[in-house]
Coordinates of C-alpha atoms and ligand atoms in Angstrom, one line a residue:
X1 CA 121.0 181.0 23.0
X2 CA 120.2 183.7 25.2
X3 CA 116.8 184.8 25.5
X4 CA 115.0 188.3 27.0
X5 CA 111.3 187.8 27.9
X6 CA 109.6 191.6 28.2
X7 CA 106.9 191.0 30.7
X8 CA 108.1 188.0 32.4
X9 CA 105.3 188.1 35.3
X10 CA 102.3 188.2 32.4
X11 CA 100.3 184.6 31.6
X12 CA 102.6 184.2 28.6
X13 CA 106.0 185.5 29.6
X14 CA 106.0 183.4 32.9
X15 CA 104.8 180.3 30.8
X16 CA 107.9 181.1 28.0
X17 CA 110.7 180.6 30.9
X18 CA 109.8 176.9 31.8
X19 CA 109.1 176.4 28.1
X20 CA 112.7 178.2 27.1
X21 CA 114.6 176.3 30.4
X22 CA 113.7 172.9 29.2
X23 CA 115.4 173.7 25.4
X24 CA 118.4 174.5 27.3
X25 CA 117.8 178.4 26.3
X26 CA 118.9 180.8 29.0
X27 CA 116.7 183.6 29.9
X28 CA 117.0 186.8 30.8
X29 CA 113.5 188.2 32.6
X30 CA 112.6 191.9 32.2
X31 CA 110.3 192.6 34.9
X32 CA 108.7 195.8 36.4
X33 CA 109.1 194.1 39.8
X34 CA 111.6 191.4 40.8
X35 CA 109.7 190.3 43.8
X36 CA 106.5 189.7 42.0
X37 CA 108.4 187.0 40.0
X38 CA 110.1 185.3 42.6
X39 CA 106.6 185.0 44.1
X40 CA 105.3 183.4 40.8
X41 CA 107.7 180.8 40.3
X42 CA 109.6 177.8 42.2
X43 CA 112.7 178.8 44.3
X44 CA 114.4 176.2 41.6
X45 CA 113.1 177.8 38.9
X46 CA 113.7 181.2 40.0
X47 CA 117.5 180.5 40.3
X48 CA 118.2 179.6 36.9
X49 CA 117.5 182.9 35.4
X50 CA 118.7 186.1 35.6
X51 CA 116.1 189.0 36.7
X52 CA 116.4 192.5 35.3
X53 CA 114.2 195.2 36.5
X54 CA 113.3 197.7 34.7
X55 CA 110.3 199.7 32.3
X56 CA 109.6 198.6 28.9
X57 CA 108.4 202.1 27.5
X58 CA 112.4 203.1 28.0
X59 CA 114.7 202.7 25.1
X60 CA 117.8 202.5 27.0
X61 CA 116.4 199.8 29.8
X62 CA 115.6 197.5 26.7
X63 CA 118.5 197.9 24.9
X64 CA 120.9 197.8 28.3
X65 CA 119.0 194.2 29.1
X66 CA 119.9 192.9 25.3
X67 CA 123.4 194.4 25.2
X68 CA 124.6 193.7 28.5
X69 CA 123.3 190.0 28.5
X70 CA 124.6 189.4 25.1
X71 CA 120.6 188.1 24.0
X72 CA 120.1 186.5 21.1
X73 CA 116.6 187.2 21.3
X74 CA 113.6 189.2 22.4
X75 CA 109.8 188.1 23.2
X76 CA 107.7 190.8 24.2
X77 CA 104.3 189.9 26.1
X78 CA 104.7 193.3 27.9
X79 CA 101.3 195.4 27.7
X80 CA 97.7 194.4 26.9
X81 CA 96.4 195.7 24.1
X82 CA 93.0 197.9 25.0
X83 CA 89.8 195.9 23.7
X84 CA 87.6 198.1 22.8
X85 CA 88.6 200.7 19.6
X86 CA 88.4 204.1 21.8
X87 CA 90.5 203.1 24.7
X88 CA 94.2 202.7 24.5
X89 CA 97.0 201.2 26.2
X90 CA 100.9 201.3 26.7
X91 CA 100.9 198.5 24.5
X92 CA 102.1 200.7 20.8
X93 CA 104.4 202.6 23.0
X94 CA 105.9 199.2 24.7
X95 CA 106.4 197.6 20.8
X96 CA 107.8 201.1 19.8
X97 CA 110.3 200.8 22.2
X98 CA 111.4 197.4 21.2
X99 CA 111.6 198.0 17.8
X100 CA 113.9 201.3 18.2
X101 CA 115.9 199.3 21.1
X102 CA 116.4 196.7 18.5
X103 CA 117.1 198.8 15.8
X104 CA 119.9 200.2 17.9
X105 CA 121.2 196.5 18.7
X106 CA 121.9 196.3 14.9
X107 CA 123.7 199.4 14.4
X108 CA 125.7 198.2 17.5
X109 CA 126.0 194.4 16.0
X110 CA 125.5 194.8 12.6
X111 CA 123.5 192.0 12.7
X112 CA 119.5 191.2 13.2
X113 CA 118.1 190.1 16.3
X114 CA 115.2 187.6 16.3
X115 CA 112.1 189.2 17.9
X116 CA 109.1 187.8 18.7
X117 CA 106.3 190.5 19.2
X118 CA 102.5 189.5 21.1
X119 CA 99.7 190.6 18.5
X120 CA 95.8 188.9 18.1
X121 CA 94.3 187.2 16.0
X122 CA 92.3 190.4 15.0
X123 CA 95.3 190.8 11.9
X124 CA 95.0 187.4 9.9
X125 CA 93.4 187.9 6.8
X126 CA 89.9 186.4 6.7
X127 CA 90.2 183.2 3.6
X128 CA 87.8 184.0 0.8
X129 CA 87.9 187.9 1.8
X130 CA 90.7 191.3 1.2
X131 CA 90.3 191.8 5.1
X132 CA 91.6 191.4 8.2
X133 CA 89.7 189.8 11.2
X134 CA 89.2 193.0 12.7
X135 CA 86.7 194.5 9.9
X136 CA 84.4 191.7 11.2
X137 CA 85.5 191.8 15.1
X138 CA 87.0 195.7 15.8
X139 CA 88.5 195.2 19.2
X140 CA 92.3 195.1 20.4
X141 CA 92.6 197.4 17.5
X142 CA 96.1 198.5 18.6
X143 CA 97.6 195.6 17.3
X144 CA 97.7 197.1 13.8
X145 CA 100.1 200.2 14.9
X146 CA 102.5 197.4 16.1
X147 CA 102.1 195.2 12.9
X148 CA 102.2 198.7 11.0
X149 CA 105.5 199.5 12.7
X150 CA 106.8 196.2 12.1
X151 CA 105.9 195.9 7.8
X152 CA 108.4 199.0 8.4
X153 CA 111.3 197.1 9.1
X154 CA 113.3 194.9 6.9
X155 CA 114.7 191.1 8.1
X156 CA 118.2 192.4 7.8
X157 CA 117.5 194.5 10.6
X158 CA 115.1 192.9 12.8
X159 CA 114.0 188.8 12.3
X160 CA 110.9 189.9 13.4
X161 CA 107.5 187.8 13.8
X162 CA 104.5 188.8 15.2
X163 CA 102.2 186.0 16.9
X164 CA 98.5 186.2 16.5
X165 CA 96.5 184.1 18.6
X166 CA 93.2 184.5 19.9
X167 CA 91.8 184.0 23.6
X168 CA 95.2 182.1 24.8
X169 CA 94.1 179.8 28.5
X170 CA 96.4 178.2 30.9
X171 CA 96.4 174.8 31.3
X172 CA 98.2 174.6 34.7
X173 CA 99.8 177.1 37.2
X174 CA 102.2 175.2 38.3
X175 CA 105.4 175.7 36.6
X176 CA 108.4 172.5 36.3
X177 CA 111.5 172.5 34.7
X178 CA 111.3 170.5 32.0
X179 CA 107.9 171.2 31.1
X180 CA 105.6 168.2 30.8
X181 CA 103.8 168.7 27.8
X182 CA 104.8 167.6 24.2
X183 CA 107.8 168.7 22.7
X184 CA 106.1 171.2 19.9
X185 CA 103.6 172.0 22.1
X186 CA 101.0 170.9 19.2
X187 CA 100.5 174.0 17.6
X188 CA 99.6 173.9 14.0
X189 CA 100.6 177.1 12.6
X190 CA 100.6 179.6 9.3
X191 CA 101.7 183.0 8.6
X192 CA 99.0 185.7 6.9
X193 CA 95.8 183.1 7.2
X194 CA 94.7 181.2 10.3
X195 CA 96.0 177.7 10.0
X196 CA 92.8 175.3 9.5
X197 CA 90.0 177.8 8.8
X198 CA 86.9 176.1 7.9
X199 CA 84.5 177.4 5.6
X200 CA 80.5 177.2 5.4
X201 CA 77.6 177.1 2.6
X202 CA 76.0 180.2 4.4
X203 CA 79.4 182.2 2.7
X204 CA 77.6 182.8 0.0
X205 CA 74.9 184.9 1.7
X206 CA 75.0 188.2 0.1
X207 CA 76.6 190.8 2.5
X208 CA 76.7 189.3 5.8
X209 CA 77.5 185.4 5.0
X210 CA 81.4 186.1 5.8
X211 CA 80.4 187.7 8.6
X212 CA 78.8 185.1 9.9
X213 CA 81.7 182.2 9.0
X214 CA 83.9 184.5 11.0
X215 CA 81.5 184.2 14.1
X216 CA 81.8 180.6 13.5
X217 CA 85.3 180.1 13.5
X218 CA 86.2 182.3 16.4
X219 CA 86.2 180.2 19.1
X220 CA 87.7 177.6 17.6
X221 CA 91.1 178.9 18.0
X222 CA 91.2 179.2 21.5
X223 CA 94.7 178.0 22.4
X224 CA 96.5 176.8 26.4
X225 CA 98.9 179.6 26.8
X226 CA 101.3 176.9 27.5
X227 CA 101.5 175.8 23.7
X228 CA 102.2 179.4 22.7
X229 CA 105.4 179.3 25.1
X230 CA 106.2 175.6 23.4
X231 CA 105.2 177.5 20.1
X232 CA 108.3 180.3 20.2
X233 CA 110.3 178.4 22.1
X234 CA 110.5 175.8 19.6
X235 CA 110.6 178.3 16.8
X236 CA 114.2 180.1 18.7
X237 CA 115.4 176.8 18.9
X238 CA 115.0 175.5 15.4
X239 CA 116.3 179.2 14.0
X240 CA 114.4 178.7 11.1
X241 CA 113.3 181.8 8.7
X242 CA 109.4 180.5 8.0
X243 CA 108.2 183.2 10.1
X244 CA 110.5 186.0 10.0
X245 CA 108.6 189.1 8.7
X246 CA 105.0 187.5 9.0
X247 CA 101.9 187.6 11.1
X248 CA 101.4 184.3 12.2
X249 CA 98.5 182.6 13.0
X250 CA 98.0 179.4 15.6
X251 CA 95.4 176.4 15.9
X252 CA 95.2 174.0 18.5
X253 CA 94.0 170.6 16.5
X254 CA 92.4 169.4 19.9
X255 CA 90.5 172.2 20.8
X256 CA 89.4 173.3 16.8
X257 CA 87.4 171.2 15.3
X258 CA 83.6 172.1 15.5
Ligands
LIG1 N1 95.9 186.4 27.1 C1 95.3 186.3 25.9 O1 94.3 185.5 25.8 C2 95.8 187.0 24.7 C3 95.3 186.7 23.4 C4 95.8 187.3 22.3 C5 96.9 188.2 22.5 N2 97.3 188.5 23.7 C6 98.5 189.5 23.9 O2 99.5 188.8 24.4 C7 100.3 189.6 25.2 C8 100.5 188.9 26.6 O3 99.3 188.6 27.1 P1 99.2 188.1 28.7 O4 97.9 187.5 28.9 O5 100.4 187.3 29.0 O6 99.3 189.5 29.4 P2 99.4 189.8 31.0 O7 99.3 188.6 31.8 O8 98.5 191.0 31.3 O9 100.9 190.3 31.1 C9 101.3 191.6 30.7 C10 102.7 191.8 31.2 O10 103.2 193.1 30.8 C11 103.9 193.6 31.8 N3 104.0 195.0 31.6 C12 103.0 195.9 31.4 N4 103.6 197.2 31.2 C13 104.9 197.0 31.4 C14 106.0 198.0 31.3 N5 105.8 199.3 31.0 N6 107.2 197.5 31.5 C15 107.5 196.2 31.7 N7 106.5 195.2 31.8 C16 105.2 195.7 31.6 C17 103.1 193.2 33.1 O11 104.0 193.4 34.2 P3 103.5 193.6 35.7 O12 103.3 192.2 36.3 O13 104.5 194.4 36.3 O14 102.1 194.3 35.6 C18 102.8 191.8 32.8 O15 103.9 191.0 33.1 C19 99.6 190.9 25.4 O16 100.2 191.9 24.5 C20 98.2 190.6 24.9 O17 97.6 191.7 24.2 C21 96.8 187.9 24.8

């Protein structure tokens, strides 16, 4: 399987080539800057890909790095989204880009590509509530024009999943082929709800008590960036269809519990 990473020099994207290298995936790095990457990973490391450069607001760069390399599959981590609600970022633009790039790849192919698109953890639904994380917590807002864009678009046209994690931290910054951490990464994961959300007696204050269980479970689904690459990696590999379509929440078991 042959796999693009948008954004390849980001936390995540230069985590996902070790993680996609030692699945025996091949990877195809779509970078802004060739040099920056060779200067982020090992010489050996660096040799077993192949480096495109190029700008991921432009249809026909993205769609050039999936045709020409014959990919199987896409993971954007290109663009931040903006934290607070009235700022904004490439970041829609970027996922507008792959989306239509993509599109095109299955008028060309006549068949879906599998595409894994960076959101937050701002668009899990809250358990217990009819809302989103981000009524409680408003910031990397942008995230719901990408995961609006993406509700757009059918599986027969784009296998499309959106991960929603929330503050991801490396573990390491050295980077080895295979990676040394545990084959699944440990990851529990769910689509719509956060996996392992814990609920508390102060719930049933009127008005603010979900409020206030959602300040309690934030932090605890801090998650090593490295998992997240295991996470997808994983996820191409097995091919399976749990997540196609969804918003998919992560937990780390040995970081969550309170
Ligand atoms: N880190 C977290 O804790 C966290 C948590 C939840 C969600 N997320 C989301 O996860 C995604 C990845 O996060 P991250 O921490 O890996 O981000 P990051 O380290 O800031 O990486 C962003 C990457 O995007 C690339 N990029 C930006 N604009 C581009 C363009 N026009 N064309 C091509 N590449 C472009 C950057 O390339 P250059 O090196 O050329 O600048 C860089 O490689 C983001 O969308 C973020 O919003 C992150």
């Amino acid at each position: 399987m042959k796999v693009l990473i948008l954004g390849a020099t980001g936390n995540l994207g230069i985590r996902l080539i070790p993680a996609l290298l030692s699945r025996n995936l091949s990877v195809i790095a779509f970078v802004r800057s060739s040099s920056k990457l060779s200067s982020l990973l090992p010489p050996a490391i660096f040799k077993q890909i192949t480096v495109v450069e190029g700008d991921a607001k432009y249809v026909d760069s993205v769609k050039s790095a999936i045709v020409d390399h014959d990919c199987d599959a896409v993971v954007n981590t290109a663009g931040v989204a903006a934290l607070m609600p009235w700022n904004s970022s490439d970041l829609p633009e970027i996922v507008g880009t792959v989306v239509k790039a993509a599109k095109e790849v299955h008028q060309l192919r006549q068949k879906p590509l599998r595409v894994w698109i960076l959101g937050g953890m701002g668009l899990m639904d809250v358990p217990g509530t009819n809302s989103m994380f981000f009524r409680f917590v408003p910031i990397f807002h942008e995230h719901l024009k990408d995961l609006a864009l993406l509700k757009t678009i059918p599986s027969t046209v784009i296998r499309w999943s959106i991960l929603c994690p929330s503050r991801m931290i490396p573990r390491s910054t050295e980077f080895v082929v295979p990676v040394k951490d545990s084959p699944s990464g440990g990851l529990a994961a769910s689509a719509t709800v956060p996996p392992h959300w814990q609920d508390f007696w102060f719930r049933r204050i009127p008005f603010v008590g979900s409020f206030f269980v959602v300040l309690a479970n934030a932090s605890r689904y801090n998650t090593a960036l490295e998992d997240n690459a295991a996470f997808i990696a994983d996820d191409l590999v097995m091919g399976s269809d749990e997540f196609v379509c969804e918003k998919v929440g992560v937990w780390d078991p040995a970081q969550g519990k309170v």
